[in-house]
Short mmCIF file of C-alpha atoms and ligand atoms in Angstrom, two decimals:
data_model
loop_
_atom_site.label_atom_id
_atom_site.label_comp_id
_atom_site.label_asym_id
_atom_site.label_seq_id
_atom_site.Cartn_x
_atom_site.Cartn_y
_atom_site.Cartn_z
CA MET N 1 -36.33 -29.22 -40.00
CA LYS N 2 -32.92 -28.73 -38.40
CA LYS N 3 -34.20 -24.91 -38.40
CA LEU N 4 -37.10 -26.05 -36.34
CA LEU N 5 -35.12 -28.04 -34.12
CA LEU N 6 -32.81 -26.01 -33.21
CA ILE N 7 -35.50 -23.05 -32.56
CA ILE N 8 -37.23 -25.96 -30.31
CA ILE N 9 -33.76 -26.74 -28.44
CA SER N 10 -32.79 -22.62 -27.84
CA LEU N 11 -36.83 -22.53 -26.37
CA PHE N 12 -36.03 -25.17 -23.97
CA VAL N 13 -32.46 -23.85 -23.28
CA LEU N 14 -34.10 -20.44 -22.31
CA SER N 15 -37.10 -21.78 -20.47
CA LEU N 16 -34.14 -23.71 -18.14
CA SER N 17 -32.12 -20.26 -17.69
CA TYR N 18 -35.53 -18.86 -16.54
CA ALA N 19 -36.57 -21.99 -14.57
CA GLN N 20 -33.69 -21.30 -12.22
CA PHE N 21 -34.90 -18.45 -10.20
CA GLU N 22 -36.61 -20.52 -7.54
CA ASN N 23 -37.83 -17.30 -5.47
CA MET N 24 -40.22 -15.00 -7.66
CA ASN N 25 -40.39 -12.18 -5.29
CA ASN N 26 -36.52 -11.71 -4.66
CA VAL N 27 -33.09 -12.31 -7.21
CA GLN N 28 -30.12 -11.60 -5.48
CA MET N 29 -27.73 -10.58 -8.26
CA LEU N 30 -24.94 -10.78 -6.40
CA GLU N 31 -22.25 -10.93 -9.17
CA THR N 32 -23.03 -7.65 -10.27
CA MET N 33 -21.63 -6.34 -6.40
CA ARG N 34 -17.98 -5.09 -6.47
CA ASP N 35 -15.55 -7.63 -4.86
CA ILE N 36 -14.74 -6.95 -0.71
CA SER N 37 -11.08 -6.93 -0.67
CA ARG N 38 -8.25 -4.49 0.33
CA ASP N 39 -5.36 -3.49 -1.78
CA VAL N 40 -1.87 -4.84 -0.99
CA ILE N 41 0.63 -2.42 -1.57
CA ARG N 42 3.34 -4.24 -1.67
CA ILE N 43 6.33 -1.90 -0.37
CA PRO N 44 8.96 -3.90 2.11
CA ASP N 45 9.63 -3.47 5.66
CA ILE N 46 13.29 -2.11 6.17
CA PRO N 47 15.37 -3.32 8.70
CA GLY N 48 14.04 -2.87 12.35
CA TYR N 49 11.03 -0.96 11.16
CA LYS N 50 7.80 -2.20 9.93
CA THR N 51 6.77 -0.18 6.86
CA LEU N 52 3.16 1.81 7.41
CA LYS N 53 0.87 3.17 4.60
CA CYS N 54 -0.25 6.52 6.49
CA GLU N 55 -2.67 9.22 5.12
CA PHE N 56 -2.44 12.37 7.50
CA HIS N 57 -4.63 14.56 5.88
CA ILE N 58 -8.57 14.23 4.98
CA HIS N 59 -11.52 16.19 5.27
CA THR N 60 -15.49 15.01 5.97
CA VAL N 61 -18.65 16.92 6.45
CA PHE N 62 -17.59 18.17 9.33
CA SER N 63 -15.83 20.82 7.52
CA ASP N 64 -15.97 21.59 4.25
CA GLY N 65 -16.35 18.18 2.57
CA PRO N 66 -19.67 15.76 1.28
CA VAL N 67 -18.20 12.50 2.87
CA TRP N 68 -19.03 10.92 6.40
CA PRO N 69 -16.03 9.86 8.36
CA THR N 70 -17.03 5.98 8.46
CA VAL N 71 -16.41 5.90 5.00
CA ARG N 72 -13.07 7.57 5.24
CA ILE N 73 -12.29 4.30 7.43
CA ASP N 74 -14.22 2.46 4.94
CA GLU N 75 -11.78 4.11 1.83
CA ALA N 76 -8.65 3.96 4.06
CA TRP N 77 -9.18 0.05 4.19
CA SER N 78 -10.57 -0.72 0.95
CA ASP N 79 -6.86 1.47 -0.26
CA GLY N 80 -4.37 -0.92 1.87
CA LEU N 81 -3.83 1.70 4.17
CA ASP N 82 -2.61 1.16 8.13
CA ALA N 83 -3.27 4.73 9.07
CA ILE N 84 -4.96 7.73 9.06
CA ALA N 85 -6.01 11.50 10.35
CA ILE N 86 -9.13 13.08 10.05
CA THR N 87 -8.22 16.80 9.81
CA ASP N 88 -10.92 18.92 9.67
CA HIS N 89 -10.84 22.25 9.30
CA ILE N 90 -10.65 24.03 12.92
CA VAL N 91 -12.99 26.73 11.65
CA SER N 92 -16.17 27.47 12.24
CA HIS N 93 -19.07 25.03 10.75
CA ARG N 94 -21.45 25.11 13.38
CA ARG N 95 -24.08 24.10 11.24
CA VAL N 96 -22.54 20.52 10.72
CA ASN N 97 -20.25 19.73 13.64
CA GLN N 98 -21.91 22.25 16.45
CA GLY N 99 -19.03 23.66 17.06
CA ASP N 100 -17.62 20.30 18.34
CA HIS N 101 -14.20 19.39 16.40
CA ASN N 102 -13.67 16.64 17.61
CA THR N 103 -17.05 15.08 15.93
CA SER N 104 -15.90 13.41 12.75
CA TYR N 105 -13.08 11.37 15.20
CA ASP N 106 -15.52 10.60 17.67
CA ILE N 107 -17.46 9.38 14.82
CA ALA N 108 -15.20 7.60 12.58
CA LEU N 109 -12.92 5.52 15.72
CA PRO N 110 -15.46 2.60 15.86
CA ARG N 111 -15.50 1.87 12.20
CA ALA N 112 -11.39 2.29 12.22
CA GLN N 113 -11.28 0.02 15.66
CA GLU N 114 -13.10 -2.69 13.58
CA LEU N 115 -11.37 -2.59 10.21
CA GLY N 116 -8.07 -2.49 12.19
CA ILE N 117 -7.45 1.12 10.85
CA ILE N 118 -4.75 3.25 13.19
CA LEU N 119 -7.45 6.57 13.27
CA ILE N 120 -5.38 9.77 14.43
CA ARG N 121 -7.42 12.24 16.00
CA GLY N 122 -6.18 15.85 13.84
CA GLY N 123 -7.38 19.03 12.72
CA GLU N 124 -6.59 21.28 9.73
CA ILE N 125 -4.86 24.75 11.71
CA THR N 126 -6.81 27.14 8.63
CA LYS N 127 -5.25 30.50 8.44
CA ARG N 128 -4.41 33.33 6.11
CA MET N 129 -0.64 32.90 4.66
CA PRO N 130 1.86 33.84 6.59
CA PRO N 131 1.68 31.13 8.26
CA GLY N 132 -0.93 29.26 6.31
CA HIS N 133 -2.14 25.92 7.24
CA PHE N 134 -0.84 23.79 10.04
CA ASN N 135 -2.24 19.77 10.74
CA ALA N 136 -2.11 18.98 14.43
CA LEU N 137 -1.79 15.19 14.91
CA PHE N 138 -2.25 13.36 18.04
CA LEU N 139 -5.18 15.94 19.81
CA LYS N 140 -6.12 15.18 22.66
CA ASP N 141 -8.92 17.71 22.35
CA ALA N 142 -9.42 19.30 18.63
CA ASN N 143 -11.57 22.23 20.55
CA ALA N 144 -8.87 22.98 22.27
CA ILE N 145 -7.14 24.28 19.42
CA ASP N 146 -10.15 27.04 17.79
CA VAL N 147 -8.57 30.23 18.54
CA ALA N 148 -7.92 33.25 16.21
CA ASP N 149 -3.83 33.82 16.30
CA PRO N 150 -2.14 30.88 14.62
CA VAL N 151 0.93 30.55 16.87
CA ALA N 152 -1.51 30.40 19.99
CA SER N 153 -3.32 27.46 18.09
CA ILE N 154 -0.21 25.85 17.31
CA LYS N 155 1.21 26.11 20.81
CA GLU N 156 -1.78 24.85 22.14
CA ALA N 157 -1.46 21.68 20.10
CA LYS N 158 1.99 21.27 20.87
CA LYS N 159 0.86 21.60 25.16
CA GLN N 160 -1.72 18.58 23.72
CA GLY N 161 1.77 16.94 22.50
CA ALA N 162 0.77 17.45 18.97
CA PHE N 163 3.21 16.87 16.01
CA VAL N 164 2.79 19.78 13.77
CA LEU N 165 2.70 19.43 9.74
CA TRP N 166 2.66 22.76 7.73
CA ASN N 167 0.44 22.01 4.58
CA HIS N 168 0.85 22.70 0.94
CA PRO N 169 3.48 25.36 0.94
CA GLY N 170 2.58 26.07 -2.74
CA TRP N 171 -0.57 25.85 -2.78
CA LYS N 172 -1.40 28.68 -5.59
CA GLY N 173 -4.46 29.52 -2.48
CA GLN N 174 -2.04 31.14 -0.49
CA GLN N 175 1.82 31.32 -2.66
CA PRO N 176 0.19 32.19 -6.13
CA ASP N 177 3.61 32.40 -8.00
CA THR N 178 6.20 30.46 -5.47
CA CYS N 179 6.84 28.94 -2.28
CA ILE N 180 8.54 30.59 0.03
CA TRP N 181 9.83 29.58 3.11
CA LEU N 182 8.88 33.37 4.67
CA ASP N 183 10.00 34.86 7.97
CA MET N 184 7.12 33.62 10.18
CA HIS N 185 7.71 30.08 9.09
CA GLU N 186 11.66 30.16 10.49
CA GLU N 187 10.53 31.65 13.86
CA LEU N 188 7.74 29.04 14.10
CA PHE N 189 10.88 26.37 12.77
CA GLN N 190 13.21 27.89 15.71
CA ALA N 191 11.01 27.94 18.15
CA ASN N 192 10.28 23.86 17.12
CA LEU N 193 6.32 25.11 16.11
CA PHE N 194 6.01 22.44 13.81
CA ASP N 195 7.53 19.10 12.69
CA GLY N 196 7.26 18.02 8.98
CA ILE N 197 6.40 19.55 5.89
CA GLU N 198 3.68 18.18 2.71
CA ILE N 199 5.99 18.13 -0.46
CA PHE N 200 3.04 16.13 -1.84
CA ASN N 201 -0.42 17.60 -1.35
CA ALA N 202 -3.50 16.33 -3.52
CA ARG N 203 -2.18 16.19 -7.05
CA GLU N 204 0.95 18.58 -6.30
CA PHE N 205 4.41 18.44 -6.08
CA TYR N 206 6.83 20.85 -4.61
CA PRO N 207 10.37 19.96 -5.21
CA VAL N 208 11.71 22.92 -3.21
CA ALA N 209 9.93 21.84 -0.13
CA LEU N 210 11.71 18.73 -0.48
CA ASP N 211 14.46 20.44 -0.47
CA TRP N 212 13.92 22.40 2.99
CA CYS N 213 13.05 18.84 4.35
CA MET N 214 16.64 17.53 3.64
CA ASP N 215 18.62 20.54 4.46
CA ARG N 216 16.71 21.07 7.64
CA ASP N 217 16.00 17.56 8.30
CA ILE N 218 12.47 17.89 8.91
CA PRO N 219 10.04 14.82 7.96
CA PRO N 220 8.57 14.94 4.44
CA PHE N 221 4.92 13.95 4.34
CA SER N 222 2.49 13.07 1.08
CA ASN N 223 -1.08 13.77 2.07
CA SER N 224 -4.35 13.43 -0.39
CA ASP N 225 -6.07 16.54 1.42
CA SER N 226 -9.32 14.45 -0.07
CA HIS N 227 -12.42 16.61 0.96
CA TYR N 228 -14.32 14.66 -1.94
CA ALA N 229 -14.56 10.52 -2.34
CA MET N 230 -11.38 9.27 -3.10
CA LEU N 231 -13.03 7.29 -6.16
CA SER N 232 -13.84 10.76 -7.45
CA HIS N 233 -9.89 11.99 -7.53
CA TYR N 234 -8.09 9.45 -8.28
CA ASP N 235 -7.36 7.11 -11.55
CA TYR N 236 -6.95 4.16 -9.43
CA GLU N 237 -6.16 1.69 -12.38
CA HIS N 238 -3.01 4.09 -13.41
CA SER N 239 -1.86 5.06 -10.26
CA ILE N 240 -1.81 4.75 -6.17
CA ARG N 241 -2.91 7.66 -3.47
CA PRO N 242 -0.93 9.77 -2.31
CA MET N 243 0.55 8.42 1.28
CA THR N 244 3.06 8.84 3.76
CA LEU N 245 5.32 5.66 4.46
CA VAL N 246 6.49 5.55 8.07
CA PHE N 247 8.92 3.37 9.67
CA ALA N 248 7.20 2.34 12.68
CA GLU N 249 8.94 -0.18 15.89
CA GLU N 250 5.26 -1.03 15.75
CA ALA N 251 2.00 -0.61 14.13
CA THR N 252 0.48 1.35 16.77
CA GLU N 253 -0.68 4.85 17.27
CA GLU N 254 1.76 5.38 19.71
CA GLY N 255 4.29 3.64 17.24
CA ILE N 256 3.34 6.19 14.21
CA LYS N 257 3.77 9.14 16.77
CA LYS N 258 7.33 8.02 18.24
CA ALA N 259 8.46 6.94 14.06
CA LEU N 260 7.06 10.42 13.31
CA PHE N 261 9.31 12.27 15.89
CA GLU N 262 12.14 10.51 15.27
CA LYS N 263 11.71 11.30 11.52
CA ARG N 264 11.37 8.42 10.04
CA THR N 265 9.29 9.28 6.58
CA VAL N 266 9.54 8.99 3.30
CA ALA N 267 6.83 10.97 0.55
CA PHE N 268 5.41 8.68 -2.07
CA PHE N 269 2.87 9.77 -4.58
CA ASN N 270 2.76 9.32 -8.44
CA ASN N 271 5.56 6.60 -8.36
CA TYR N 272 8.40 8.95 -7.02
CA LEU N 273 9.21 8.53 -3.11
CA ALA N 274 11.07 11.18 -1.80
CA GLY N 275 12.89 11.38 1.31
CA LYS N 276 16.54 10.69 3.24
CA GLU N 277 18.59 8.34 1.43
CA GLU N 278 18.80 5.54 3.79
CA TYR N 279 15.26 4.94 3.91
CA LEU N 280 14.89 4.59 -0.16
CA GLU N 281 18.19 2.63 -0.30
CA ALA N 282 16.32 0.09 2.34
CA ILE N 283 12.93 0.30 -0.14
CA PHE N 284 15.01 -0.13 -3.10
CA HIS N 285 17.48 -3.24 -1.92
CA GLY N 286 14.27 -4.72 0.18
CA SER N 287 12.18 -4.67 -3.12
CA VAL N 288 15.02 -5.84 -6.00
CA GLU N 289 16.01 -9.59 -6.15
CA ILE N 290 19.23 -10.29 -8.43
CA ILE N 291 19.02 -13.86 -10.24
CA PRO N 292 21.80 -15.20 -11.65
CA LYS N 293 21.09 -16.99 -15.13
CA ASP N 294 23.42 -19.39 -16.19
CA PHE N 295 24.42 -17.82 -19.43
CA THR N 296 27.84 -15.90 -20.07
CA LYS N 297 28.26 -13.91 -23.20
CA ASP N 298 31.98 -13.59 -24.53
CA ASP N 299 32.36 -9.92 -23.33
CA GLY N 300 32.14 -11.51 -19.74
CA LYS N 301 28.94 -10.63 -19.64
CA LYS N 302 26.84 -12.57 -17.56
CA LEU N 303 22.81 -12.77 -17.64
CA TYR N 304 20.59 -12.11 -14.61
CA LEU N 305 17.22 -11.41 -13.44
CA LEU N 306 16.10 -8.79 -11.50
CA ARG N 307 12.87 -9.11 -10.02
CA ASN N 308 11.23 -6.36 -8.57
CA ASN N 309 8.85 -7.70 -5.71
CA SER N 310 7.53 -4.48 -4.68
CA ASP N 311 4.13 -2.46 -6.70
CA LEU N 312 6.96 0.68 -7.54
CA ASP N 313 8.45 0.95 -10.95
CA PHE N 314 12.29 1.42 -10.56
CA ILE N 315 13.82 3.67 -13.34
CA LEU N 316 17.54 2.76 -12.78
CA SER N 317 20.60 4.61 -14.69
CA GLY N 318 23.81 3.39 -15.13
CA ASN N 319 26.53 3.31 -16.88
CA MET N 320 26.44 1.39 -20.24
CA ASP N 321 29.87 -0.09 -20.47
CA GLU N 322 29.10 -1.83 -17.28
CA PHE N 323 25.85 -3.24 -17.89
CA SER N 324 22.77 -3.68 -20.85
CA GLU N 325 19.58 -4.42 -20.80
CA GLY N 326 18.86 -7.63 -22.40
CA ILE N 327 15.17 -6.97 -23.94
CA ARG N 328 15.61 -3.31 -25.26
CA ASN N 329 18.07 -0.62 -24.40
CA LEU N 330 16.95 2.98 -23.89
CA GLN N 331 19.79 5.10 -24.45
CA ILE N 332 19.57 8.95 -23.03
CA ASP N 333 22.65 11.21 -23.58
CA GLY N 334 25.07 8.55 -23.37
CA TRP N 335 23.65 6.98 -19.97
CA ASN N 336 21.59 3.57 -19.96
CA ASN N 337 17.95 3.91 -18.36
CA VAL N 338 16.03 0.50 -17.60
CA LYS N 339 12.84 -0.12 -16.27
CA LEU N 340 12.17 -2.55 -13.51
CA THR N 341 8.61 -2.69 -13.44
CA ARG N 342 6.37 -3.49 -10.57
CA GLY N 343 5.72 -7.62 -9.91
CA ARG N 344 7.70 -8.43 -13.00
CA GLU N 345 11.15 -9.95 -13.91
CA THR N 346 14.12 -8.18 -16.04
CA VAL N 347 16.67 -9.51 -18.05
CA ILE N 348 19.94 -7.67 -17.64
CA LEU N 349 23.67 -8.03 -18.78
CA ALA N 350 26.35 -7.56 -16.87
CA LYS N 351 29.62 -8.24 -15.18
CA PRO N 352 30.27 -9.72 -12.01
CA GLY N 353 30.32 -7.29 -9.36
CA LYS N 354 29.47 -3.97 -7.80
CA ILE N 355 27.85 -1.78 -10.64
CA ASP N 356 27.16 1.91 -9.75
CA ILE N 357 23.25 2.79 -10.79
CA ALA N 358 21.19 6.19 -9.49
CA VAL N 359 17.60 5.18 -9.30
CA LEU N 360 15.76 8.36 -11.05
CA ASN N 361 12.25 8.09 -9.14
CA LEU N 362 13.85 7.75 -5.64
CA LEU N 363 14.37 11.63 -4.72
CA THR N 364 16.92 12.47 -2.47
CA GLY N 365 16.31 16.51 -3.30
CA SER N 366 14.41 18.49 -6.16
CA SER N 367 17.28 17.57 -8.37
CA ASP N 368 19.17 14.86 -6.62
CA HIS N 369 18.01 11.02 -6.61
CA LEU N 370 19.03 7.47 -4.50
CA LYS N 371 22.97 6.62 -5.59
CA THR N 372 23.44 2.68 -4.65
CA ASP N 373 24.70 0.03 -6.01
CA LEU N 374 23.57 -3.47 -7.65
CA THR N 375 26.00 -6.53 -6.51
CA PHE N 376 25.88 -9.40 -9.36
CA PRO N 377 27.12 -12.50 -8.11
CA GLU N 378 29.66 -14.60 -10.36
ZN1 ZN M 1 -5.09 23.27 3.78
ZN1 ZN M 2 -6.55 20.63 4.04
#
């Protein structure tokens, strides 16, 4: 009897749940759709400048990718970027672009304006090594740089006021065994014909190129060089797509252009930041808060919370006599490493005062990282 009652009740409940469909012709199942929202990547502004998240190397169907230009804007919006440059190859793709290298920019621009993404007109000067591939950014007319001679092409870009970027210097397609600065690169550099270098491209890192940037005061870049849809490339659950951080006075195309020519960039990929010490230091200290707690141990060490307000993990290294992590010790070669996980707090026991540290994932060279200090208040 009880069983029968249960069956009757469940049939009744079942009929109720079907009865909620009032429109029998078309039911909108909105709960299956992706949330329309934008990622917020927490990287602080630095004193005097806004930190803009930019990507200066993307392809579309108007060179050799399958992606429509407006989709690049939607991806950039969703991924939390402030600005992108679409940089289709400046080689003949007449079948799709009718010989007009401005097409992808012109199609993408209205969508960029709707979503508040700063879109920069660009093109990739695609030549054999040497000198290889160069992105021309802030072009006025991408068609004018479609000339066979690489130097003539770069010179035309420069005539238009372009910022020129040496792309993927260590790409195996052109430098199979090594990443070399060749005589022609020296000539171009001495003639002020290129202004920046990609040290991260797609999934690659060229540490030696970071040293070139640091030694010659060249701003470093990190770009996806994506040909396919971003979601088919990167593991969005565990990482953030490559991007170049630009420290600009204002969030406009002009502001970005000025910042690039004034060499205010940091390359960001795979939880590494690479660039000048002053920028890395400002980002680190802008991200980490030190909060004293009311507890002191017998040895004079006090308890502090280190709160990481950014979306970067910081790997700190310091002298173990001076501080030790409360929760766990990761001891490497007599040094104490502490991980400040993104968006979380860590407990630290330290003597009040200044302690020298290194931040291992903030790179100032192929084998150098940021050295700074933490001040633990009394
Ligand atoms: Zn290329
Ligand atoms: Zn490319």
